[in-house]
PDB file of C-alpha atoms in Angstrom:
ATOM      1  CA  ALA A   1      90.335 -47.495 -16.755  1.00  0.00           C
ATOM      2  CA  THR A   2      93.393 -46.283 -14.919  1.00  0.00           C
ATOM      3  CA  VAL A   3      96.173 -44.405 -16.671  1.00  0.00           C
ATOM      4  CA  GLY A   4      98.718 -46.883 -18.024  1.00  0.00           C
ATOM      5  CA  SER A   5      96.314 -49.801 -18.314  1.00  0.00           C
ATOM      6  CA  VAL A   6      96.203 -51.732 -21.585  1.00  0.00           C
ATOM      7  CA  LEU A   7      92.777 -51.401 -23.219  1.00  0.00           C
ATOM      8  CA  PHE A   8      93.317 -53.922 -26.022  1.00  0.00           C
ATOM      9  CA  ILE A   9      95.983 -55.415 -28.268  1.00  0.00           C
ATOM     10  CA  ALA A  10      95.829 -54.763 -31.988  1.00  0.00           C
ATOM     11  CA  ALA A  11      97.322 -57.952 -33.421  1.00  0.00           C
ATOM     12  CA  ALA A  12      97.978 -57.701 -37.145  1.00  0.00           C
ATOM     13  CA  GLN A  13      99.408 -60.613 -39.081  1.00  0.00           C
ATOM     14  CA  ASP A  14     101.745 -60.547 -42.059  1.00  0.00           C
ATOM     15  CA  THR A  15     102.023 -63.792 -44.015  1.00  0.00           C
ATOM     16  CA  ASP A  16     105.352 -62.913 -45.631  1.00  0.00           C
ATOM     17  CA  VAL A  17     107.839 -65.738 -45.132  1.00  0.00           C
ATOM     18  CA  ASP A  18     110.835 -63.377 -45.043  1.00  0.00           C
ATOM     19  CA  VAL A  19     111.361 -62.370 -41.408  1.00  0.00           C
ATOM     20  CA  LEU A  20     112.398 -58.820 -42.342  1.00  0.00           C
ATOM     21  CA  ASN A  21     109.179 -58.247 -44.297  1.00  0.00           C
ATOM     22  CA  ALA A  22     107.003 -59.893 -41.648  1.00  0.00           C
ATOM     23  CA  ASN A  23     107.987 -57.398 -38.908  1.00  0.00           C
ATOM     24  CA  ILE A  24     105.127 -55.036 -38.074  1.00  0.00           C
ATOM     25  CA  LEU A  25     105.314 -51.525 -36.636  1.00  0.00           C
ATOM     26  CA  TYR A  26     102.235 -50.115 -34.860  1.00  0.00           C
ATOM     27  CA  THR A  27     101.364 -46.395 -34.712  1.00  0.00           C
ATOM     28  CA  LEU A  28      98.294 -44.279 -33.945  1.00  0.00           C
ATOM     29  CA  SER A  29      96.696 -41.945 -36.457  1.00  0.00           C
ATOM     30  CA  PRO A  30      96.236 -39.227 -35.542  1.00  0.00           C
ATOM     31  CA  SER A  31      98.605 -39.228 -32.605  1.00  0.00           C
ATOM     32  CA  SER A  32      96.757 -38.917 -29.311  1.00  0.00           C
ATOM     33  CA  LEU A  33      97.251 -37.289 -25.936  1.00  0.00           C
ATOM     34  CA  HIS A  34      94.984 -39.882 -24.310  1.00  0.00           C
ATOM     35  CA  PHE A  35      96.127 -43.147 -25.900  1.00  0.00           C
ATOM     36  CA  ARG A  36      99.426 -44.748 -26.884  1.00  0.00           C
ATOM     37  CA  VAL A  37     100.365 -47.902 -28.764  1.00  0.00           C
ATOM     38  CA  ASP A  38     103.400 -50.085 -28.176  1.00  0.00           C
ATOM     39  CA  ALA A  39     105.204 -49.990 -31.536  1.00  0.00           C
ATOM     40  CA  SER A  40     106.181 -53.658 -31.455  1.00  0.00           C
ATOM     41  CA  THR A  41     103.283 -55.385 -29.643  1.00  0.00           C
ATOM     42  CA  GLY A  42     100.262 -53.340 -30.711  1.00  0.00           C
ATOM     43  CA  ALA A  43      99.129 -52.942 -27.095  1.00  0.00           C
ATOM     44  CA  VAL A  44      96.953 -49.824 -26.856  1.00  0.00           C
ATOM     45  CA  ALA A  45      97.023 -48.200 -23.421  1.00  0.00           C
ATOM     46  CA  LEU A  46      95.444 -45.237 -21.707  1.00  0.00           C
ATOM     47  CA  GLN A  47      98.010 -42.438 -21.537  1.00  0.00           C
ATOM     48  CA  SER A  48      96.036 -39.761 -19.671  1.00  0.00           C
ATOM     49  CA  ARG A  49      92.790 -39.443 -17.748  1.00  0.00           C
ATOM     50  CA  LEU A  50      89.577 -39.276 -19.776  1.00  0.00           C
ATOM     51  CA  ASP A  51      86.880 -36.751 -18.841  1.00  0.00           C
ATOM     52  CA  PHE A  52      83.300 -37.182 -20.045  1.00  0.00           C
ATOM     53  CA  GLU A  53      82.545 -33.485 -19.531  1.00  0.00           C
ATOM     54  CA  SER A  54      85.370 -32.548 -21.958  1.00  0.00           C
ATOM     55  CA  VAL A  55      85.138 -35.213 -24.685  1.00  0.00           C
ATOM     56  CA  GLN A  56      82.592 -38.033 -24.782  1.00  0.00           C
ATOM     57  CA  THR A  57      83.992 -39.918 -27.807  1.00  0.00           C
ATOM     58  CA  HIS A  58      87.553 -40.462 -29.036  1.00  0.00           C
ATOM     59  CA  ARG A  59      88.272 -41.767 -32.552  1.00  0.00           C
ATOM     60  CA  PHE A  60      91.616 -42.885 -33.914  1.00  0.00           C
ATOM     61  CA  GLN A  61      93.217 -45.608 -36.003  1.00  0.00           C
ATOM     62  CA  VAL A  62      95.828 -48.188 -35.124  1.00  0.00           C
ATOM     63  CA  VAL A  63      98.105 -48.444 -38.157  1.00  0.00           C
ATOM     64  CA  ALA A  64     100.068 -51.668 -38.689  1.00  0.00           C
ATOM     65  CA  SER A  65     102.895 -51.251 -41.220  1.00  0.00           C
ATOM     66  CA  ASN A  66     105.725 -53.309 -42.685  1.00  0.00           C
ATOM     67  CA  ILE A  67     109.105 -51.948 -41.674  1.00  0.00           C
ATOM     68  CA  ASN A  68     110.721 -52.725 -45.059  1.00  0.00           C
ATOM     69  CA  ALA A  69     109.875 -51.790 -48.661  1.00  0.00           C
ATOM     70  CA  PRO A  70     107.363 -52.100 -50.070  1.00  0.00           C
ATOM     71  CA  PHE A  71     105.748 -50.287 -47.163  1.00  0.00           C
ATOM     72  CA  LEU A  72     102.316 -51.835 -46.815  1.00  0.00           C
ATOM     73  CA  GLN A  73      99.839 -51.099 -44.066  1.00  0.00           C
ATOM     74  CA  THR A  74      96.418 -51.805 -42.686  1.00  0.00           C
ATOM     75  CA  ARG A  75      94.280 -49.649 -40.410  1.00  0.00           C
ATOM     76  CA  LEU A  76      91.988 -50.519 -37.532  1.00  0.00           C
ATOM     77  CA  ASN A  77      89.309 -47.911 -36.748  1.00  0.00           C
ATOM     78  CA  VAL A  78      88.831 -47.441 -33.005  1.00  0.00           C
ATOM     79  CA  THR A  79      86.042 -45.572 -31.211  1.00  0.00           C
ATOM     80  CA  VAL A  80      86.265 -45.108 -27.446  1.00  0.00           C
ATOM     81  CA  THR A  81      83.091 -43.908 -25.741  1.00  0.00           C
ATOM     82  CA  VAL A  82      83.686 -42.342 -22.337  1.00  0.00           C
ATOM     83  CA  GLY A  83      81.146 -43.125 -19.632  1.00  0.00           C
ATOM     84  CA  ASP A  84      80.232 -40.453 -17.132  1.00  0.00           C
ATOM     85  CA  ILE A  85      81.042 -40.927 -13.464  1.00  0.00           C
ATOM     86  CA  ASN A  86      80.104 -38.747 -10.518  1.00  0.00           C
ATOM     87  CA  ASP A  87      83.352 -36.769 -10.408  1.00  0.00           C
ATOM     88  CA  ASN A  88      82.043 -33.198 -10.075  1.00  0.00           C
ATOM     89  CA  SER A  89      80.698 -31.596  -6.933  1.00  0.00           C
ATOM     90  CA  PRO A  90      77.417 -29.709  -7.021  1.00  0.00           C
ATOM     91  CA  THR A  91      77.725 -25.929  -6.867  1.00  0.00           C
ATOM     92  CA  PHE A  92      75.451 -23.019  -6.050  1.00  0.00           C
ATOM     93  CA  SER A  93      75.287 -20.023  -8.395  1.00  0.00           C
ATOM     94  CA  LYS A  94      76.745 -17.769  -5.660  1.00  0.00           C
ATOM     95  CA  ASP A  95      79.222 -18.334  -2.853  1.00  0.00           C
ATOM     96  CA  GLU A  96      77.109 -16.394  -0.347  1.00  0.00           C
ATOM     97  CA  TYR A  97      73.470 -15.434   0.085  1.00  0.00           C
ATOM     98  CA  VAL A  98      72.422 -12.643   2.486  1.00  0.00           C
ATOM     99  CA  LEU A  99      68.863 -12.570   3.800  1.00  0.00           C
ATOM    100  CA  ASN A 100      67.018  -9.887   5.717  1.00  0.00           C
ATOM    101  CA  LEU A 101      63.954 -11.144   7.582  1.00  0.00           C
ATOM    102  CA  TYR A 102      61.343  -9.289   9.553  1.00  0.00           C
ATOM    103  CA  GLU A 103      60.832 -10.539  13.078  1.00  0.00           C
ATOM    104  CA  ASN A 104      57.222 -11.317  12.326  1.00  0.00           C
ATOM    105  CA  THR A 105      57.986 -13.605   9.358  1.00  0.00           C
ATOM    106  CA  THR A 106      55.927 -16.736   9.738  1.00  0.00           C
ATOM    107  CA  VAL A 107      57.579 -20.129  10.151  1.00  0.00           C
ATOM    108  CA  SER A 108      56.053 -21.510   6.939  1.00  0.00           C
ATOM    109  CA  HIS A 109      57.038 -18.496   4.802  1.00  0.00           C
ATOM    110  CA  VAL A 110      59.550 -19.361   2.031  1.00  0.00           C
ATOM    111  CA  VAL A 111      62.338 -16.803   2.158  1.00  0.00           C
ATOM    112  CA  LEU A 112      64.779 -18.272  -0.347  1.00  0.00           C
ATOM    113  CA  THR A 113      64.797 -21.069  -2.873  1.00  0.00           C
ATOM    114  CA  LEU A 114      68.209 -22.405  -3.885  1.00  0.00           C
ATOM    115  CA  ALA A 115      69.252 -24.781  -6.609  1.00  0.00           C
ATOM    116  CA  ALA A 116      72.601 -26.482  -7.006  1.00  0.00           C
ATOM    117  CA  THR A 117      73.924 -27.646 -10.368  1.00  0.00           C
ATOM    118  CA  ASP A 118      76.355 -30.425 -11.215  1.00  0.00           C
ATOM    119  CA  ALA A 119      78.430 -30.823 -14.407  1.00  0.00           C
ATOM    120  CA  ASP A 120      77.881 -34.599 -14.380  1.00  0.00           C
ATOM    121  CA  SER A 121      75.161 -35.904 -16.633  1.00  0.00           C
TER     122      SER A 121
END
């Protein structure tokens, strides 16, 4: 998902008839660097880029609360699993390899075996 896109809308309902008591305020618990919630609509959006290599799973709660006493609330448990994408380049263990070969080295002789690694899964 792109930063700023809405992932889902947490839509709590309050059956109080009194309009003041039926107003709901949405918050995240704990607060998050990666996600945000619109306090009045419950829309949960991506706030910053996710990186599988840093954190594979994010857990938080969307809290829906009355804005007047008595302060009642409900919580929605959310788990976001980050999928891995090919966003890391392969790398060699060194930046440079220096080889010295004899002039009579045969064509089929293996002189160096290299392996590149990639942080992606």
